[in-house]
Tab-separated table of C-alpha atoms in Angstrom:
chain	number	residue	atom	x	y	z
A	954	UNK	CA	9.248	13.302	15.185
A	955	UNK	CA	8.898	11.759	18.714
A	956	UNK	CA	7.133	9.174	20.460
A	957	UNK	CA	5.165	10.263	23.157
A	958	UNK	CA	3.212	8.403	25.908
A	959	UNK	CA	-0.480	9.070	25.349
A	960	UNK	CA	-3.921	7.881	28.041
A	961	UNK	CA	-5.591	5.356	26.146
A	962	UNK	CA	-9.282	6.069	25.463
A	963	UNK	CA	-11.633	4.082	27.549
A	964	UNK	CA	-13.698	2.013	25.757
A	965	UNK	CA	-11.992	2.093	22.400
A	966	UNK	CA	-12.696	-1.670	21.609
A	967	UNK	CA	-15.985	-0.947	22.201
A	968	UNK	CA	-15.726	1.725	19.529
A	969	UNK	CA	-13.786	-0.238	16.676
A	970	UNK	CA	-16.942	-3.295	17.290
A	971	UNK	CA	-19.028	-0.282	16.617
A	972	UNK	CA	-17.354	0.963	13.609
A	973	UNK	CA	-16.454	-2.324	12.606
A	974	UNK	CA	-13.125	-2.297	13.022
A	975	UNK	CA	-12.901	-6.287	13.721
A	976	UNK	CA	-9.099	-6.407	13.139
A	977	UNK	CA	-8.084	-4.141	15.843
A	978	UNK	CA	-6.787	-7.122	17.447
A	979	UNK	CA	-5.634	-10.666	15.895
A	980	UNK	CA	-4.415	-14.018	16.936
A	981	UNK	CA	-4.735	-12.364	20.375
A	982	UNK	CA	-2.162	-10.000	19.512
A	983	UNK	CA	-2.831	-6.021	19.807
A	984	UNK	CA	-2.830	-4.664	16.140
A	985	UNK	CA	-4.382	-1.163	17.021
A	986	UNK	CA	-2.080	0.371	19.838
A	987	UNK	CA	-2.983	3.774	21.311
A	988	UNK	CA	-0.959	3.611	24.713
A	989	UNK	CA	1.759	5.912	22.324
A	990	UNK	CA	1.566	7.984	19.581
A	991	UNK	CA	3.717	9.902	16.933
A	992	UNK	CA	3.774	13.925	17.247
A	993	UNK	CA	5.575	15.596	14.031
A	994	UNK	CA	5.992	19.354	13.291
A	995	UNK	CA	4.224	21.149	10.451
A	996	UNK	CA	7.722	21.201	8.690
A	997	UNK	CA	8.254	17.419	8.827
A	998	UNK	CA	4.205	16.494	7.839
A	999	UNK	CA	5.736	19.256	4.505
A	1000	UNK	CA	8.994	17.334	4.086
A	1001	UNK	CA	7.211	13.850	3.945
A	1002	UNK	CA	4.212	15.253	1.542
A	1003	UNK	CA	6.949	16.427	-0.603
A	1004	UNK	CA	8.704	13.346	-1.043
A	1005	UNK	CA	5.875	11.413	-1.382
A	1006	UNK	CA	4.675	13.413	-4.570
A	1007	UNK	CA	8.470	13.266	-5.633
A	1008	UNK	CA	8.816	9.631	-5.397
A	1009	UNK	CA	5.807	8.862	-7.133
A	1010	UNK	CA	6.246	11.019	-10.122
A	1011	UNK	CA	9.830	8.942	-10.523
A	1012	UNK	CA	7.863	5.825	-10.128
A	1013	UNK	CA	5.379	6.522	-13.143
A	1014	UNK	CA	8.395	7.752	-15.528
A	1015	UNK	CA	9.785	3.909	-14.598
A	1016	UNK	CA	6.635	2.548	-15.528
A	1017	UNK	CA	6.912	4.683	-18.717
A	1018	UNK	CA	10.147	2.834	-19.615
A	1019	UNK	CA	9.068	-0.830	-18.524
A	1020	UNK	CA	6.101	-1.241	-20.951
A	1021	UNK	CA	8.364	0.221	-24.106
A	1022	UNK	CA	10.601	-2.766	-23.473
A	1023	UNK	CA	10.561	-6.347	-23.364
A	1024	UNK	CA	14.002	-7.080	-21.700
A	1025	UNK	CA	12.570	-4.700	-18.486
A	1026	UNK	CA	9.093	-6.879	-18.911
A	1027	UNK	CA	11.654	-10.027	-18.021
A	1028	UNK	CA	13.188	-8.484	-15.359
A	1029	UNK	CA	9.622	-7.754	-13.721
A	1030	UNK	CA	8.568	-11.034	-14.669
A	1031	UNK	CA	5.647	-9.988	-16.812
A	1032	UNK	CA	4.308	-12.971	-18.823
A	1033	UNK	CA	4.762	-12.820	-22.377
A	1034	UNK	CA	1.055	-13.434	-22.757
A	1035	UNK	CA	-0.250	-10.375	-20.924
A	1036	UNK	CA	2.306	-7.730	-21.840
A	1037	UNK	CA	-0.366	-6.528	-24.604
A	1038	UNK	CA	-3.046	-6.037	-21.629
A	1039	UNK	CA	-0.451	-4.095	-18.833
A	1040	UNK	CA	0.711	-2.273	-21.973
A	1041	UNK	CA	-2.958	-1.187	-23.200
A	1042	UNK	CA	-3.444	-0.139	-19.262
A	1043	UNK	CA	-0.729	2.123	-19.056
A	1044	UNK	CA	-0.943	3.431	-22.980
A	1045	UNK	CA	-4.863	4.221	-22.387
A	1046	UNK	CA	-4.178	5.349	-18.801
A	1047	UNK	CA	-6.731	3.481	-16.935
A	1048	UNK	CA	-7.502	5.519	-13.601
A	1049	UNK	CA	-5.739	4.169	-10.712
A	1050	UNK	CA	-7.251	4.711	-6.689
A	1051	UNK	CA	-4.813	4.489	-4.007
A	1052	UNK	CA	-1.241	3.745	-3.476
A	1053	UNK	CA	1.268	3.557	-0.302
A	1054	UNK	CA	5.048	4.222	-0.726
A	1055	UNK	CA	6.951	2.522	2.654
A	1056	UNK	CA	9.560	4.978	4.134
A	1057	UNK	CA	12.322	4.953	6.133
A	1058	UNK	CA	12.428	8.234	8.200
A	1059	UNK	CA	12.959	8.874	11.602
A	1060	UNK	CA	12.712	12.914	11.438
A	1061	UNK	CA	16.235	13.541	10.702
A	1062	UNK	CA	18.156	13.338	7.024
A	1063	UNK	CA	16.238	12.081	3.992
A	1064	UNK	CA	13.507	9.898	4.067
A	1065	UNK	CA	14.507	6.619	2.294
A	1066	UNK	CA	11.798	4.267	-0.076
A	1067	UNK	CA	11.801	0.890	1.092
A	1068	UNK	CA	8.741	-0.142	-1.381
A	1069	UNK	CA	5.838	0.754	-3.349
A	1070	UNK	CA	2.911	-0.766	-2.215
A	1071	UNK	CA	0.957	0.297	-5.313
A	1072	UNK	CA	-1.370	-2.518	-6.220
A	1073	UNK	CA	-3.399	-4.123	-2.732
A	1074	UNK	CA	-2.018	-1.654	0.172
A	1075	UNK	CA	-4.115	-2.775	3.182
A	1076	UNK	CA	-3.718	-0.877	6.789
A	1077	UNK	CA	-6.282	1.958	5.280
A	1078	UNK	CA	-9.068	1.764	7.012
A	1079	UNK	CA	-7.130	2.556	10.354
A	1080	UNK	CA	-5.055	5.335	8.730
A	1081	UNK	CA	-7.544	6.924	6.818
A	1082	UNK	CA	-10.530	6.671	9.721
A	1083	UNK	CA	-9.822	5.168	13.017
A	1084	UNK	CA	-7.324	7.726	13.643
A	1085	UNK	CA	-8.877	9.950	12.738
A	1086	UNK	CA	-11.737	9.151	15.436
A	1087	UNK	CA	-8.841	9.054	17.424
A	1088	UNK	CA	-7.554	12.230	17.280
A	1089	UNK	CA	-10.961	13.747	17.282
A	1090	UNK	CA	-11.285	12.014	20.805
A	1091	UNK	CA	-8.106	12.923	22.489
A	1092	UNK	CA	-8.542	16.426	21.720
A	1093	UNK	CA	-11.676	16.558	23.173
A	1094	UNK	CA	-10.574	14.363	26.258
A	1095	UNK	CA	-7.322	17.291	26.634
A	1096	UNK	CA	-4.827	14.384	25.607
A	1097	UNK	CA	-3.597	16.405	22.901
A	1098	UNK	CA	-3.233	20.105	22.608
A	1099	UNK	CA	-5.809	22.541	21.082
A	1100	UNK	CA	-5.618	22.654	17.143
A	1101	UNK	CA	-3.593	19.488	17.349
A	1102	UNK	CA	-4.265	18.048	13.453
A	1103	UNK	CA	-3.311	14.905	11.717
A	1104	UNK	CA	-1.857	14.482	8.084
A	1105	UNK	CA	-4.803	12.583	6.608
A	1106	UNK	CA	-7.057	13.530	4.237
A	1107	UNK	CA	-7.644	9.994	2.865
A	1108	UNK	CA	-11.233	9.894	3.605
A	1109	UNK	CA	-12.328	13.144	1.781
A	1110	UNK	CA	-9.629	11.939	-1.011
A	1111	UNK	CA	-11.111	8.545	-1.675
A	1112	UNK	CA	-14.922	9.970	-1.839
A	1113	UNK	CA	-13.727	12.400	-4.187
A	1114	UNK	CA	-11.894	10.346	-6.084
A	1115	UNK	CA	-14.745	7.349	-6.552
A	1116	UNK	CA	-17.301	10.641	-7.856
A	1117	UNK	CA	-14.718	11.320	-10.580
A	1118	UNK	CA	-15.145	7.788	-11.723
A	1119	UNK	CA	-18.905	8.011	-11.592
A	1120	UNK	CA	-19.301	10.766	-13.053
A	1121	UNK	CA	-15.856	11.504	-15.258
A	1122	UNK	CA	-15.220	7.896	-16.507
A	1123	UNK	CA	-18.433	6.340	-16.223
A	1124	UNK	CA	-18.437	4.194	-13.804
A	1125	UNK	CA	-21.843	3.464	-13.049
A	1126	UNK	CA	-21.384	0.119	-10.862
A	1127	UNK	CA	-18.398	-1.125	-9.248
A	1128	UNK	CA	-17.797	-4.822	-8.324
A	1129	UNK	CA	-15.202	-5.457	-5.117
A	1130	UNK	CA	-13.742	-8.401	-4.560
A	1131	UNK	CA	-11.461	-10.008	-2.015
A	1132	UNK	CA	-9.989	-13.200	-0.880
A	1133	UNK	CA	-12.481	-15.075	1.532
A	1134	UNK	CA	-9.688	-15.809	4.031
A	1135	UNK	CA	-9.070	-12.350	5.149
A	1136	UNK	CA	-10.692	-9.929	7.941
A	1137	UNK	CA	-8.717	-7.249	7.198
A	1138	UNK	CA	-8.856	-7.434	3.296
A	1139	UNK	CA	-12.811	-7.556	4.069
A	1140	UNK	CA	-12.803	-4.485	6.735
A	1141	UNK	CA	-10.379	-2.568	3.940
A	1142	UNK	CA	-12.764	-3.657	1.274
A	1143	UNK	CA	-15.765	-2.944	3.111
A	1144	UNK	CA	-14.447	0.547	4.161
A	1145	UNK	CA	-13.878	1.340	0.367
A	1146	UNK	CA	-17.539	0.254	-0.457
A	1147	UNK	CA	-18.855	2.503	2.079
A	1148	UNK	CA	-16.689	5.640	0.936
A	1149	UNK	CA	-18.051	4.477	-3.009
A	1150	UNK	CA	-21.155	5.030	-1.549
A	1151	UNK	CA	-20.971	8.652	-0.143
A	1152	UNK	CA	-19.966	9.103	-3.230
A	1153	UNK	CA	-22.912	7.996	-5.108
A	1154	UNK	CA	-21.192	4.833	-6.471
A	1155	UNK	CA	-23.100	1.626	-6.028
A	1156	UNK	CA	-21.236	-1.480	-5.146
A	1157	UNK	CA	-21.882	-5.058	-5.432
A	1158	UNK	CA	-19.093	-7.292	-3.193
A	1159	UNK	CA	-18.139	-10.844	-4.366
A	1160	UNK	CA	-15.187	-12.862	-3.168
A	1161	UNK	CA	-12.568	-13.610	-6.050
A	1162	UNK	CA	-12.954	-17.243	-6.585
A	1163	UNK	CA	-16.792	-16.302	-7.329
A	1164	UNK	CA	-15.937	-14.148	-10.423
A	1165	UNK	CA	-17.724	-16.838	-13.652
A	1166	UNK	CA	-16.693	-16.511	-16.754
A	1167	UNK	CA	-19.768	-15.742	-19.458
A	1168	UNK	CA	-20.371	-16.809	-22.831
A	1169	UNK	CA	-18.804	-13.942	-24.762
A	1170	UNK	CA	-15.546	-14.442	-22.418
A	1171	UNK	CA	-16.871	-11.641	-19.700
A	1172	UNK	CA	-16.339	-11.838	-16.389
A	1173	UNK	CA	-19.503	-12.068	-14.331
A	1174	UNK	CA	-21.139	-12.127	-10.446
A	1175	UNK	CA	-23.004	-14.763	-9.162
A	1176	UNK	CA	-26.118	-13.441	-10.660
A	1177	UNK	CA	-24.783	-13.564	-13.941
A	1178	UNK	CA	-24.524	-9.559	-14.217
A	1179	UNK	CA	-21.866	-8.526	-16.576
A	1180	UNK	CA	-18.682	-7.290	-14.539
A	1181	UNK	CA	-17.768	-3.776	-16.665
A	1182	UNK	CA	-15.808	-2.367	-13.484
A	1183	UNK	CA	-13.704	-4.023	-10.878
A	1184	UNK	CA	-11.880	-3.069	-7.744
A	1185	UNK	CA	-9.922	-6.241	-6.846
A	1186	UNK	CA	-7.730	-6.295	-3.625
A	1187	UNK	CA	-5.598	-9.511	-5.000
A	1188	UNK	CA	-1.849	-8.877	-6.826
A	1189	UNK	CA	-1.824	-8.742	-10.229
A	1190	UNK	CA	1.450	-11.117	-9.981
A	1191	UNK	CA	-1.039	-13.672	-9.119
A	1192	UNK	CA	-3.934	-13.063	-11.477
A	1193	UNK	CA	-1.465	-12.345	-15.015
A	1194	UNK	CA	-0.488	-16.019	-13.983
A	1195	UNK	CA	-4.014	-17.948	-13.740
A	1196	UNK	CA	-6.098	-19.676	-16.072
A	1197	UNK	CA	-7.854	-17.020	-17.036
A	1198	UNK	CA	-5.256	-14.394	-17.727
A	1199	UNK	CA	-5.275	-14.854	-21.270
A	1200	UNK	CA	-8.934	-13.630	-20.414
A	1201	UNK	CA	-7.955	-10.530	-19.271
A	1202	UNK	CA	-7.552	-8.439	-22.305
A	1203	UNK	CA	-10.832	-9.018	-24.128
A	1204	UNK	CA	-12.989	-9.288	-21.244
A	1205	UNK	CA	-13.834	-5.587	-20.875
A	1206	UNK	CA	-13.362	-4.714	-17.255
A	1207	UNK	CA	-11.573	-1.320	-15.977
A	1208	UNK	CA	-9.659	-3.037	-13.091
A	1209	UNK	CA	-8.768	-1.109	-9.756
A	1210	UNK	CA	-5.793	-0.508	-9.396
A	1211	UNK	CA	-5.033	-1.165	-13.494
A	1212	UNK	CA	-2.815	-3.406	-14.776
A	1213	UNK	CA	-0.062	-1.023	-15.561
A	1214	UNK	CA	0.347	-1.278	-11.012
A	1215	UNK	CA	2.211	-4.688	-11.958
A	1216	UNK	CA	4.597	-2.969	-12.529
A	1217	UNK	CA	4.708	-0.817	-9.621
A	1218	UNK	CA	3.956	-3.209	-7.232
A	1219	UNK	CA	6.911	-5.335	-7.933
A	1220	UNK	CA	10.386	-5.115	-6.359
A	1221	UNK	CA	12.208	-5.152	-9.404
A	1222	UNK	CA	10.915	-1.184	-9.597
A	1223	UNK	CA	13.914	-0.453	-6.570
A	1224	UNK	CA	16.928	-1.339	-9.070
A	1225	UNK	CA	15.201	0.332	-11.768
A	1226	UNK	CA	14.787	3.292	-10.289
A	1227	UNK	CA	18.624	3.429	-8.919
A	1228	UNK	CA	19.339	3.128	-12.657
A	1229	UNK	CA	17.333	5.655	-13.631
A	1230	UNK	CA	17.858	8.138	-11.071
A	1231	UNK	CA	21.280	7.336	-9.520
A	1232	UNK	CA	22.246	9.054	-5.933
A	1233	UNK	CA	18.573	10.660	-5.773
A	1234	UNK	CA	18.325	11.600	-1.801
A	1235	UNK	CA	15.353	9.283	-1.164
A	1236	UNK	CA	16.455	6.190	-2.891
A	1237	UNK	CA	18.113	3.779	-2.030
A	1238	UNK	CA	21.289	1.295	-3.885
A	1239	UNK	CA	19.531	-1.639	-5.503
A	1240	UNK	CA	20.426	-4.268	-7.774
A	1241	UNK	CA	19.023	-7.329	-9.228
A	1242	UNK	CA	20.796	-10.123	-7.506
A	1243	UNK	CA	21.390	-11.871	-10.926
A	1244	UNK	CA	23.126	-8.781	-11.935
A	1245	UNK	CA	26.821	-7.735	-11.512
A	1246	UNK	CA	26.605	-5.196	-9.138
A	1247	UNK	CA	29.048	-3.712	-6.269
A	1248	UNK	CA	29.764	-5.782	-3.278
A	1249	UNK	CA	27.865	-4.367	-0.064
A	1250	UNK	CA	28.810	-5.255	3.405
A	1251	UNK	CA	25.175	-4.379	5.019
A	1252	UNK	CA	22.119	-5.000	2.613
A	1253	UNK	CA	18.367	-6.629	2.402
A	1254	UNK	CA	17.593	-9.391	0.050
A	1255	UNK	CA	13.698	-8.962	-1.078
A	1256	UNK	CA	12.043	-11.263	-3.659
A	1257	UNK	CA	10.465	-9.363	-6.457
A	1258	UNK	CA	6.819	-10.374	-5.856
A	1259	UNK	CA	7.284	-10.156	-1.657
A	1260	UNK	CA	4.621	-9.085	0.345
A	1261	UNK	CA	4.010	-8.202	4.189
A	1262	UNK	CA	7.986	-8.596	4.671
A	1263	UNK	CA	7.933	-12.242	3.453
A	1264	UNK	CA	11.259	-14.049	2.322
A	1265	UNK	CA	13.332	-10.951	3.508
A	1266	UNK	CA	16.446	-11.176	4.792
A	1267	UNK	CA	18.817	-8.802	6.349
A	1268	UNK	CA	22.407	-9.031	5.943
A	1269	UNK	CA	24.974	-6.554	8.107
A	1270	UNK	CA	28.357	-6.336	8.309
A	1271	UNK	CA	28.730	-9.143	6.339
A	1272	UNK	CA	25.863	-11.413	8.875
A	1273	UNK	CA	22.131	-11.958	8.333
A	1274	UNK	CA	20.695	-10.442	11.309
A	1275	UNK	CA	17.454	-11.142	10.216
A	1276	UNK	CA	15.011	-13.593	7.909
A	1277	UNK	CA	11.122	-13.779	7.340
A	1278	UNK	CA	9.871	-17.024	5.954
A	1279	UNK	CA	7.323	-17.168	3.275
A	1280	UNK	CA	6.780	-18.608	-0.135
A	1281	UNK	CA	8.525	-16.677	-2.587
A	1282	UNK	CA	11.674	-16.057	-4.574
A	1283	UNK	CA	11.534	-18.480	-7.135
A	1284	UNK	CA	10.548	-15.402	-9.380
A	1285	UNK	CA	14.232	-13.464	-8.694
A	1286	UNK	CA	15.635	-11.812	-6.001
A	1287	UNK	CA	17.076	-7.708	-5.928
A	1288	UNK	CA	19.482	-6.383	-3.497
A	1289	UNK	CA	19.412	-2.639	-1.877
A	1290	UNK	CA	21.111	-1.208	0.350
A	1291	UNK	CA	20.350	-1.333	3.903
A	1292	UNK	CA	19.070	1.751	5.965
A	1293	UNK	CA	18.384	0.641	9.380
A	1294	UNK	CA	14.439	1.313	10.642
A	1295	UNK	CA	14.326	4.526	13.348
A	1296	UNK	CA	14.272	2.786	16.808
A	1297	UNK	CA	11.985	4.183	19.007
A	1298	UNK	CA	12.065	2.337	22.737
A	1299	UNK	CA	12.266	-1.285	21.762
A	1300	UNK	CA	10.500	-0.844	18.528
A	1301	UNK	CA	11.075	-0.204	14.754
A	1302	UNK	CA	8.972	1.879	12.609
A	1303	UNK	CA	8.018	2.434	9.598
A	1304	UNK	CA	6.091	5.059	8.073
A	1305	UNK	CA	3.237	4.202	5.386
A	1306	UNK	CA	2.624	7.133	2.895
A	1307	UNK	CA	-0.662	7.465	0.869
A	1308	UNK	CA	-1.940	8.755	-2.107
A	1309	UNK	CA	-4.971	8.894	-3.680
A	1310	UNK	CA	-5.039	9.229	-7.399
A	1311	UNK	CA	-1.005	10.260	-7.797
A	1312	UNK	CA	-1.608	13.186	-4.666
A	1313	UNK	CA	-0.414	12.544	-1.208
A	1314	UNK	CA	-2.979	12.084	1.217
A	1315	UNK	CA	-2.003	10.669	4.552
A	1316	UNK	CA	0.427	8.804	6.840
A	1317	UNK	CA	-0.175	5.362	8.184
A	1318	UNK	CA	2.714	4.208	11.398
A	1319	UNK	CA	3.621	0.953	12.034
A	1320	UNK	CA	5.915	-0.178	14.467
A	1321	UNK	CA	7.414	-3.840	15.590
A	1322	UNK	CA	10.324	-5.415	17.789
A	1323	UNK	CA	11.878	-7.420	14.618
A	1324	UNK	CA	14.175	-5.488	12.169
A	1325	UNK	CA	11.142	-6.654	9.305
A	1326	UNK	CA	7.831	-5.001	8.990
A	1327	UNK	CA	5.083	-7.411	8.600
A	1328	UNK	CA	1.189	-8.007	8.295
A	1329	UNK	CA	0.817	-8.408	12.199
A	1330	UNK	CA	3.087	-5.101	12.749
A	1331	UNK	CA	1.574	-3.169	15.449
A	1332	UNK	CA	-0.117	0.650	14.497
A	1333	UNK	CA	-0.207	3.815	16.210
A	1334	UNK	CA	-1.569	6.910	15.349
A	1335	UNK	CA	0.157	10.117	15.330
A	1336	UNK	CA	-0.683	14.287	15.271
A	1337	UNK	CA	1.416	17.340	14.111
A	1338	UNK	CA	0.917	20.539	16.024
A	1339	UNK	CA	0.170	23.326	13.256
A	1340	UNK	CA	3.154	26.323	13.730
C-alpha cells in the first residue's frame, strides 16, 4: 500500500458539475482530492476482501445475541418500546442494502475495525462511481499503468441488489428520504435512486420531515400514497426515539437498512464483539466505560450513538492528544483500545470497506491531518495493479 503522486485530470470539476457530484468541494474546502492516490497489490485488495467478509459475519452472530436479550438491548440503548419491532426485523430477516466497516490498515499486520457504519454510510457515491471515472481516465491519459484495476464493484452490486428486491421481495416502489439540510446525503441519495432505476425500480424522493401519518397509522408521501417500502438515510437511534416510533411496528413499511442495523450501527457492538470473540486479529480491546474493565494507558473514548468522529477523544500514554466536539454521550460511552491511523506524509487514513447485501464490494480512502476521521475528511482514490 503506498501513496503515490498522481497528474490531476484537467477539468475534473467540470466533470463532477456534470455528473453531479456537487460535494466535491465544501465550505471551500477540497473534499475530492486527486493530486495522490493509493496503489495496493492484488494480495492486499485479497487480504482486505477477506476481512471484510470475516468481520461482518462476526457482526451478524452479535446481532444474533443482542435481540435474544434484554440486558444487551440496555447496553445498546434500545427503547423498551421498540425492542418488539428491531426484534421482528432481525427474526423475519428484512433485506438489508449496503454497509461500510472503518479499518485501520496501513498494508502491514492485521487490519483493525474501528466501526461499523451499517445503518446511513455516506461517501458512496465517490467510492462506488467517481473513482471509478477516475481510474477509467488516468488509464487512458497513461497516468496509471495498463490493466491498472480498482477494488469496486459497488455499482454493478447495488443494481443487482435493488432487482432482487423488485423482483425477489416485491418491491414494486421505493420511497427515499433524506434530511433537507444535506448535499451530500442528497447526492448519496440521489445516486441510489438512479442505480434503483437501472434496475427497474421506481423511486419517489421525499425529505424525512415530509413523511404524514394516514388514517390507519401508515406512513404516507405528500400525495397521500401509502409508503409500503422505504430507504431512509437517517439513524435509527434517532427515529426508535420520536413521536412516532411507537408507529413503527404496525405501520407496514420494509425499511432500508432494517431495523435490526440499530444494532449494528451502534458503538456498543465494539465491546460486544471483544466479548464474544476475544484476541480475534482484526478486533480491537473494548469496553463499556461503565464497566470494570483493565486499565489502558493509550485508548479512544467513542459515544455509543457517535457519528462522523463526533465526541471522540483520544487518550495516549496516559494524555488526550485529541477531542472532536459534538452532541453526544449522554447515551454511554465504550472504551477500545487505541491503534494509531497509518501516516502517510502529513496525513492519516482510513480505509472505508463496503458491502452490498453481506458481500464485499469496494474500498472508499479517506485521509485528514487530525488523529479523528470526520465528515469533511478529504478522499482519494486508489488502483491495485493485477499480478
Amino acid at each position: 500500500m503506498k501513496r503515490l503522486p498522481i497528474t490531476e485530470r484537467p477539468g475534473w470539476q467540470d466533470k463532477a458539475r456534470e455528473f453531479g457530484f456537487n460535494f466535491h468541494t465544501m465550505y471551500d474546502e477540497p473534499y475530492w482530492c486527486e493530486d495522490a492516490y493509493y496503489q495496493f497489490s492484488l494480495a492486499e485488495i485479497e487480504k482486505l476482501e477477506d476481512v471484510t467478509a470475516e468481520l461482518h459475519q462476526l457482526c451478524l452472530k452479535a446481532v444474533e445475541r443482542v435481540v435474544a436479550s434484554d440486558a444487551l438491548m440496555d447496553k445498546f440503548c434500545i427503547p423498551r418500546h421498540t425492542r418488539g419491532f428491531v426484534r421482528q426485523s432481525w427474526a423475519t430477516r428484512q433485506p438489508s442494502l449496503y454497509s461500510r466497516l472503518d479499518l485501520a490498515w496501513g498494508g502491514t499486520g492485521e487490519p483493525k475495525l474501528l466501526e461499523n457504519n451499517a445503518d446511513t454510510p455516506t461517501s458512496l457515491y465517490e467510492a462506488a462511481f467517481f473513482q471509478w471515472i477516475w481510474l477509467e481516465d488516468q488509464i487512458n491519459a497513461g497516468n496509471l499503468p495498463a490493466g491498472s484495476d480498482q477494488f469496486n464493484s459497488l455499482q454493478e452490486q447495488l443494481i443487482e441488489r435493488f432487482r432482487v428486491l423488485r423482483e425477489q421481495y416485491g418491491f414494486n416502489l421505493l420511497h427515499m428520504a433524506c434530511c433537507q439540510d444535506s448535499i451530500e446525503d442528497r447526492g448519496t441519495v440521489q445516486y441510489l435512486q438512479d442505480c434503483a432505476a437501472e434496475a427497474g425500480l421506481p423511486t419517489e424522493f421525499l425529505f424525512m420531515d415530509q413523511i404524514g401519518l394516514g388514517e390507519k397509522g401508515q406512513f404516507t408521501d405528500m400525495q397521500d400514497q401509502v409508503i409500503s417500502n422505504l430507504f431512509k438515510l437517517y439513524p435509527w437511534e434517532f427515529m426508535l426515539r420520536e413521536m412516532f416510533s411507537t408507529k413503527l411496528e404496525d405501520a407496514g413499511v420494509r425499511w432500508l437498512e432494517p431495523a435490526w442495523k440499530s444494532i449494528l450501527s451502534n458503538k456498543a457492538l465494539l465491546p460486544l464483539l471483544w466479548e464474544m470473540f476475544p484476541g480475534h486479529p482484526n478486533l480491537l480491546p473494548a469496553w463499556f466505560a461503565a464497566d470494570d474493565h483493565p486499565a489502558m494507558e493509550s485508548y479512544v473514548v467513542k459515544p455509543i450513538f457517535s457519528r462522523e468522529g463526533a465526541n471522540i477523544q483520544i487518550i495516549e500514554q496516559g494524555k488526550e492528544i485529541a477531542r472532536a466536539e459534538g452532541p453526544y454521550g449522554e447515551e454511554g460511552m465504550i472504551v477500545q483500545q487505541y491503534h494509531p491511523l497509518p501516516r502517510f506524509g502529513d496525513s492519516y487514513t482510513l480505509i472505508g470497506s463496503w458491502l452490498i447485501n453481506d458481500q464485499p464490494a469496494g474500498i472508499g480512502i479517506r485521509e485528514d491531518r487530525a488523529l479523528i476521521t470526520q465528515d469533511l475528511s478529504r478522499f482519494y482514490p486508489h488502483s491495485f495493479t493485477p499480478e
